[in-house]
């Protein structure tokens, strides 16, 4: 077969056969490799056709269900790497790790988030803020030269200055920089590891008012060495290897007595902060307190009366395991999953301390923090 005929056949396959197969083959509702719900086929109505919602939805549906999608993503990554690209789909690929590209933020959105926290802190006592850098800050020397990434250390310092005197900043950046030679961030995922969260926990004690425990107070369990995280899902690049997940078990008597997950429509009760079913799934990071929910409340065996309210993103999930020795109750609130006021779920006045814990990427792109105003 000559090259001309081969080109015609390839053109036919790409233009006709693959799109036809995309529509006629059975559809999945969830992508295990990307760990997300796939777009559904939009209903054509006069309104959504005229305002382009149908076409936008259709494009998303076609892209999500394109036949051999995972193979195409992996092949595209290899082609772009061969062409010399170091950043693919918002992910920097280096020799040893993948890092999320955190670019210059929308300052208007950021200022509104900071103002919402400042207003909350002015009306409540004992409010602390921990803005966590992502791995792109701690390992920025591994990034390509002149990569246009945000200087997260300087940004966090500037953000802390805008919070006012009643929001007490926690400096996790310095501690994480000092520990950069340890496995403090996953290499295929955007989260910090349990060791990274432990490093931040030890830097939190002075501000939160407790004496952090040493590593010897915890028994470390290697729960999995097969973790491929969110950054892998975006690139399907296999050149980095798999991550390990460690669980830190507090060895004293004040263990967890109950974990209550309030999903809004129902409440569920558990006996551990570790949801081990996720270790058999793609989303292994959700072993820490499960998937994102509106409110998760951890009750411990402590009787010290100390209760902590955390407004957070998922960085708080593995950080929470280190707080168990210090609090009687810890409530974690994810404003992204709450419609209206969070006080439909709990009363902030029931908690004597509040912590805001977000990574820089989330804080600079998420406007749900502004929902704080709905409860004031």
PDB file of N, CA, C and O in Angstrom, residues 148-196:
ATOM      1  N   UNK A 148       6.524  30.856  33.682  1.00  0.00           N
ATOM      2  CA  UNK A 148       5.714  31.975  34.205  1.00  0.00           C
ATOM      3  C   UNK A 148       4.812  31.557  35.357  1.00  0.00           C
ATOM      4  O   UNK A 148       3.582  31.590  35.260  1.00  0.00           O
ATOM      5  N   UNK A 149       5.409  31.134  36.470  1.00  0.00           N
ATOM      6  CA  UNK A 149       4.622  30.692  37.618  1.00  0.00           C
ATOM      7  C   UNK A 149       4.603  31.766  38.694  1.00  0.00           C
ATOM      8  O   UNK A 149       5.481  32.631  38.760  1.00  0.00           O
ATOM      9  N   UNK A 150       3.599  31.683  39.541  1.00  0.00           N
ATOM     10  CA  UNK A 150       3.436  32.639  40.625  1.00  0.00           C
ATOM     11  C   UNK A 150       4.508  32.429  41.695  1.00  0.00           C
ATOM     12  O   UNK A 150       4.828  31.297  42.046  1.00  0.00           O
ATOM     13  N   UNK A 151       5.074  33.528  42.195  1.00  0.00           N
ATOM     14  CA  UNK A 151       5.964  33.470  43.354  1.00  0.00           C
ATOM     15  C   UNK A 151       5.066  33.307  44.584  1.00  0.00           C
ATOM     16  O   UNK A 151       4.600  34.275  45.171  1.00  0.00           O
ATOM     17  N   UNK A 152       4.817  32.057  44.961  1.00  0.00           N
ATOM     18  CA  UNK A 152       3.820  31.790  46.001  1.00  0.00           C
ATOM     19  C   UNK A 152       4.265  32.271  47.380  1.00  0.00           C
ATOM     20  O   UNK A 152       3.433  32.695  48.184  1.00  0.00           O
ATOM     21  N   UNK A 153       5.556  32.207  47.666  1.00  0.00           N
ATOM     22  CA  UNK A 153       6.032  32.671  48.980  1.00  0.00           C
ATOM     23  C   UNK A 153       5.737  34.153  49.159  1.00  0.00           C
ATOM     24  O   UNK A 153       5.206  34.586  50.192  1.00  0.00           O
ATOM     25  N   UNK A 154       6.062  34.944  48.139  1.00  0.00           N
ATOM     26  CA  UNK A 154       5.800  36.388  48.201  1.00  0.00           C
ATOM     27  C   UNK A 154       4.301  36.656  48.202  1.00  0.00           C
ATOM     28  O   UNK A 154       3.820  37.547  48.916  1.00  0.00           O
ATOM     29  N   UNK A 155       3.560  35.876  47.431  1.00  0.00           N
ATOM     30  CA  UNK A 155       2.113  36.080  47.365  1.00  0.00           C
ATOM     31  C   UNK A 155       1.461  35.791  48.713  1.00  0.00           C
ATOM     32  O   UNK A 155       0.590  36.543  49.160  1.00  0.00           O
ATOM     33  N   UNK A 156       1.850  34.713  49.355  1.00  0.00           N
ATOM     34  CA  UNK A 156       1.280  34.366  50.655  1.00  0.00           C
ATOM     35  C   UNK A 156       1.594  35.446  51.682  1.00  0.00           C
ATOM     36  O   UNK A 156       0.720  35.860  52.460  1.00  0.00           O
ATOM     37  N   UNK A 157       2.834  35.933  51.685  1.00  0.00           N
ATOM     38  CA  UNK A 157       3.213  36.996  52.624  1.00  0.00           C
ATOM     39  C   UNK A 157       2.364  38.237  52.409  1.00  0.00           C
ATOM     40  O   UNK A 157       1.900  38.878  53.367  1.00  0.00           O
ATOM     41  N   UNK A 158       2.128  38.589  51.135  1.00  0.00           N
ATOM     42  CA  UNK A 158       1.307  39.756  50.821  1.00  0.00           C
ATOM     43  C   UNK A 158      -0.145  39.532  51.251  1.00  0.00           C
ATOM     44  O   UNK A 158      -0.793  40.447  51.780  1.00  0.00           O
ATOM     45  N   UNK A 159      -0.660  38.324  51.016  1.00  0.00           N
ATOM     46  CA  UNK A 159      -2.036  38.019  51.404  1.00  0.00           C
ATOM     47  C   UNK A 159      -2.208  38.118  52.913  1.00  0.00           C
ATOM     48  O   UNK A 159      -3.205  38.667  53.409  1.00  0.00           O
ATOM     49  N   UNK A 160      -1.241  37.617  53.674  1.00  0.00           N
ATOM     50  CA  UNK A 160      -1.318  37.666  55.128  1.00  0.00           C
ATOM     51  C   UNK A 160      -1.374  39.110  55.638  1.00  0.00           C
ATOM     52  O   UNK A 160      -2.073  39.418  56.611  1.00  0.00           O
ATOM     53  N   UNK A 161      -0.659  39.993  54.968  1.00  0.00           N
ATOM     54  CA  UNK A 161      -0.656  41.398  55.389  1.00  0.00           C
ATOM     55  C   UNK A 161      -2.021  42.053  55.237  1.00  0.00           C
ATOM     56  O   UNK A 161      -2.339  43.014  55.930  1.00  0.00           O
ATOM     57  N   UNK A 162      -2.844  41.537  54.322  1.00  0.00           N
ATOM     58  CA  UNK A 162      -4.152  42.132  54.057  1.00  0.00           C
ATOM     59  C   UNK A 162      -5.260  41.601  54.973  1.00  0.00           C
ATOM     60  O   UNK A 162      -6.391  42.077  54.901  1.00  0.00           O
ATOM     61  N   UNK A 163      -4.937  40.619  55.806  1.00  0.00           N
ATOM     62  CA  UNK A 163      -5.976  39.976  56.615  1.00  0.00           C
ATOM     63  C   UNK A 163      -6.317  40.733  57.891  1.00  0.00           C
ATOM     64  O   UNK A 163      -7.325  40.432  58.523  1.00  0.00           O
ATOM     65  N   UNK A 164      -5.488  41.678  58.283  1.00  0.00           N
ATOM     66  CA  UNK A 164      -5.764  42.439  59.497  1.00  0.00           C
ATOM     67  C   UNK A 164      -5.259  41.737  60.743  1.00  0.00           C
ATOM     68  O   UNK A 164      -4.814  40.580  60.714  1.00  0.00           O
ATOM     69  N   UNK A 165      -5.380  42.407  61.865  1.00  0.00           N
ATOM     70  CA  UNK A 165      -4.789  41.928  63.118  1.00  0.00           C
ATOM     71  C   UNK A 165      -5.537  40.756  63.736  1.00  0.00           C
ATOM     72  O   UNK A 165      -4.981  40.036  64.575  1.00  0.00           O
ATOM     73  N   UNK A 166      -6.784  40.529  63.340  1.00  0.00           N
ATOM     74  CA  UNK A 166      -7.594  39.493  63.997  1.00  0.00           C
ATOM     75  C   UNK A 166      -7.534  38.124  63.317  1.00  0.00           C
ATOM     76  O   UNK A 166      -8.107  37.158  63.821  1.00  0.00           O
ATOM     77  N   UNK A 167      -6.854  38.043  62.183  1.00  0.00           N
ATOM     78  CA  UNK A 167      -6.637  36.757  61.503  1.00  0.00           C
ATOM     79  C   UNK A 167      -5.157  36.432  61.622  1.00  0.00           C
ATOM     80  O   UNK A 167      -4.315  37.125  61.055  1.00  0.00           O
ATOM     81  N   UNK A 168      -4.842  35.391  62.355  1.00  0.00           N
ATOM     82  CA  UNK A 168      -3.455  35.103  62.701  1.00  0.00           C
ATOM     83  C   UNK A 168      -2.837  34.147  61.684  1.00  0.00           C
ATOM     84  O   UNK A 168      -3.303  33.005  61.530  1.00  0.00           O
ATOM     85  N   UNK A 169      -1.787  34.574  60.992  1.00  0.00           N
ATOM     86  CA  UNK A 169      -1.200  33.758  59.922  1.00  0.00           C
ATOM     87  C   UNK A 169      -0.302  32.642  60.449  1.00  0.00           C
ATOM     88  O   UNK A 169       0.383  32.790  61.461  1.00  0.00           O
ATOM     89  N   UNK A 170      -0.328  31.528  59.770  1.00  0.00           N
ATOM     90  CA  UNK A 170       0.551  30.393  60.068  1.00  0.00           C
ATOM     91  C   UNK A 170       1.562  30.272  58.932  1.00  0.00           C
ATOM     92  O   UNK A 170       1.184  30.139  57.757  1.00  0.00           O
ATOM     93  N   UNK A 171       2.832  30.320  59.266  1.00  0.00           N
ATOM     94  CA  UNK A 171       3.889  30.243  58.259  1.00  0.00           C
ATOM     95  C   UNK A 171       4.282  28.788  58.033  1.00  0.00           C
ATOM     96  O   UNK A 171       5.142  28.248  58.733  1.00  0.00           O
ATOM     97  N   UNK A 172       3.636  28.161  57.064  1.00  0.00           N
ATOM     98  CA  UNK A 172       4.021  26.796  56.687  1.00  0.00           C
ATOM     99  C   UNK A 172       5.088  26.809  55.605  1.00  0.00           C
ATOM    100  O   UNK A 172       5.794  25.814  55.404  1.00  0.00           O
ATOM    101  N   UNK A 173       5.229  27.931  54.910  1.00  0.00           N
ATOM    102  CA  UNK A 173       6.148  28.012  53.775  1.00  0.00           C
ATOM    103  C   UNK A 173       7.579  27.732  54.205  1.00  0.00           C
ATOM    104  O   UNK A 173       8.296  26.926  53.597  1.00  0.00           O
ATOM    105  N   UNK A 174       8.021  28.394  55.267  1.00  0.00           N
ATOM    106  CA  UNK A 174       9.408  28.234  55.716  1.00  0.00           C
ATOM    107  C   UNK A 174       9.705  26.794  56.091  1.00  0.00           C
ATOM    108  O   UNK A 174      10.746  26.229  55.721  1.00  0.00           O
ATOM    109  N   UNK A 175       8.785  26.173  56.836  1.00  0.00           N
ATOM    110  CA  UNK A 175       8.988  24.787  57.267  1.00  0.00           C
ATOM    111  C   UNK A 175       9.035  23.837  56.077  1.00  0.00           C
ATOM    112  O   UNK A 175       9.847  22.900  56.040  1.00  0.00           O
ATOM    113  N   UNK A 176       8.173  24.065  55.091  1.00  0.00           N
ATOM    114  CA  UNK A 176       8.149  23.197  53.919  1.00  0.00           C
ATOM    115  C   UNK A 176       9.411  23.355  53.080  1.00  0.00           C
ATOM    116  O   UNK A 176       9.946  22.374  52.542  1.00  0.00           O
ATOM    117  N   UNK A 177       9.915  24.579  52.962  1.00  0.00           N
ATOM    118  CA  UNK A 177      11.177  24.800  52.243  1.00  0.00           C
ATOM    119  C   UNK A 177      12.313  24.032  52.914  1.00  0.00           C
ATOM    120  O   UNK A 177      13.148  23.417  52.245  1.00  0.00           O
ATOM    121  N   UNK A 178      12.344  24.060  54.232  1.00  0.00           N
ATOM    122  CA  UNK A 178      13.417  23.370  54.960  1.00  0.00           C
ATOM    123  C   UNK A 178      13.327  21.853  54.797  1.00  0.00           C
ATOM    124  O   UNK A 178      14.347  21.156  54.886  1.00  0.00           O
ATOM    125  N   UNK A 179      12.115  21.365  54.560  1.00  0.00           N
ATOM    126  CA  UNK A 179      11.910  19.913  54.448  1.00  0.00           C
ATOM    127  C   UNK A 179      11.841  19.435  52.999  1.00  0.00           C
ATOM    128  O   UNK A 179      11.423  18.301  52.739  1.00  0.00           O
ATOM    129  N   UNK A 180      12.264  20.247  52.049  1.00  0.00           N
ATOM    130  CA  UNK A 180      12.050  19.948  50.636  1.00  0.00           C
ATOM    131  C   UNK A 180      12.747  18.676  50.164  1.00  0.00           C
ATOM    132  O   UNK A 180      12.370  18.098  49.146  1.00  0.00           O
ATOM    133  N   UNK A 181      13.776  18.227  50.884  1.00  0.00           N
ATOM    134  CA  UNK A 181      14.468  17.000  50.495  1.00  0.00           C
ATOM    135  C   UNK A 181      13.742  15.740  50.951  1.00  0.00           C
ATOM    136  O   UNK A 181      14.198  14.627  50.681  1.00  0.00           O
ATOM    137  N   UNK A 182      12.624  15.916  51.659  1.00  0.00           N
ATOM    138  CA  UNK A 182      11.805  14.788  52.081  1.00  0.00           C
ATOM    139  C   UNK A 182      10.590  14.681  51.160  1.00  0.00           C
ATOM    140  O   UNK A 182      10.319  15.579  50.361  1.00  0.00           O
ATOM    141  N   UNK A 183       9.843  13.615  51.283  1.00  0.00           N
ATOM    142  CA  UNK A 183       8.675  13.391  50.414  1.00  0.00           C
ATOM    143  C   UNK A 183       7.467  14.123  50.984  1.00  0.00           C
ATOM    144  O   UNK A 183       6.556  13.538  51.566  1.00  0.00           O
ATOM    145  N   UNK A 184       7.444  15.449  50.802  1.00  0.00           N
ATOM    146  CA  UNK A 184       6.391  16.265  51.391  1.00  0.00           C
ATOM    147  C   UNK A 184       5.265  16.587  50.409  1.00  0.00           C
ATOM    148  O   UNK A 184       4.233  17.131  50.810  1.00  0.00           O
ATOM    149  N   UNK A 185       5.467  16.280  49.133  1.00  0.00           N
ATOM    150  CA  UNK A 185       4.404  16.406  48.127  1.00  0.00           C
ATOM    151  C   UNK A 185       4.398  15.143  47.272  1.00  0.00           C
ATOM    152  O   UNK A 185       5.446  14.541  47.021  1.00  0.00           O
ATOM    153  N   UNK A 186       3.203  14.765  46.843  1.00  0.00           N
ATOM    154  CA  UNK A 186       3.127  13.660  45.893  1.00  0.00           C
ATOM    155  C   UNK A 186       3.743  14.084  44.566  1.00  0.00           C
ATOM    156  O   UNK A 186       3.710  15.258  44.186  1.00  0.00           O
ATOM    157  N   UNK A 187       4.282  13.114  43.859  1.00  0.00           N
ATOM    158  CA  UNK A 187       4.930  13.402  42.573  1.00  0.00           C
ATOM    159  C   UNK A 187       3.951  13.372  41.401  1.00  0.00           C
ATOM    160  O   UNK A 187       4.241  13.891  40.334  1.00  0.00           O
ATOM    161  N   UNK A 188       2.763  12.762  41.613  1.00  0.00           N
ATOM    162  CA  UNK A 188       1.773  12.672  40.533  1.00  0.00           C
ATOM    163  C   UNK A 188       0.455  13.338  40.895  1.00  0.00           C
ATOM    164  O   UNK A 188      -0.515  13.203  40.166  1.00  0.00           O
ATOM    165  N   UNK A 189       0.423  14.049  42.014  1.00  0.00           N
ATOM    166  CA  UNK A 189      -0.822  14.615  42.528  1.00  0.00           C
ATOM    167  C   UNK A 189      -0.552  16.024  43.043  1.00  0.00           C
ATOM    168  O   UNK A 189       0.583  16.361  43.384  1.00  0.00           O
ATOM    169  N   UNK A 190      -1.608  16.846  43.140  1.00  0.00           N
ATOM    170  CA  UNK A 190      -1.422  18.234  43.544  1.00  0.00           C
ATOM    171  C   UNK A 190      -1.394  18.432  45.054  1.00  0.00           C
ATOM    172  O   UNK A 190      -1.133  19.538  45.520  1.00  0.00           O
ATOM    173  N   UNK A 191      -1.665  17.392  45.839  1.00  0.00           N
ATOM    174  CA  UNK A 191      -1.698  17.525  47.295  1.00  0.00           C
ATOM    175  C   UNK A 191      -0.311  17.373  47.925  1.00  0.00           C
ATOM    176  O   UNK A 191       0.584  16.777  47.329  1.00  0.00           O
ATOM    177  N   UNK A 192      -0.196  17.872  49.166  1.00  0.00           N
ATOM    178  CA  UNK A 192       0.952  17.493  49.962  1.00  0.00           C
ATOM    179  C   UNK A 192       0.714  16.096  50.532  1.00  0.00           C
ATOM    180  O   UNK A 192      -0.411  15.622  50.640  1.00  0.00           O
ATOM    181  N   UNK A 193       1.796  15.413  50.891  1.00  0.00           N
ATOM    182  CA  UNK A 193       1.698  14.098  51.495  1.00  0.00           C
ATOM    183  C   UNK A 193       1.382  14.239  52.983  1.00  0.00           C
ATOM    184  O   UNK A 193       1.354  15.344  53.528  1.00  0.00           O
ATOM    185  N   UNK A 194       1.202  13.112  53.658  1.00  0.00           N
ATOM    186  CA  UNK A 194       1.020  13.162  55.107  1.00  0.00           C
ATOM    187  C   UNK A 194       2.237  13.790  55.781  1.00  0.00           C
ATOM    188  O   UNK A 194       2.096  14.539  56.756  1.00  0.00           O
ATOM    189  N   UNK A 195       3.434  13.512  55.268  1.00  0.00           N
ATOM    190  CA  UNK A 195       4.633  14.115  55.845  1.00  0.00           C
ATOM    191  C   UNK A 195       4.643  15.622  55.619  1.00  0.00           C
ATOM    192  O   UNK A 195       5.056  16.391  56.495  1.00  0.00           O
ATOM    193  N   UNK A 196       4.174  16.062  54.453  1.00  0.00           N
ATOM    194  CA  UNK A 196       4.063  17.498  54.207  1.00  0.00           C
ATOM    195  C   UNK A 196       3.069  18.148  55.144  1.00  0.00           C
ATOM    196  O   UNK A 196       3.315  19.218  55.704  1.00  0.00           O
TER     197      UNK A 196
END
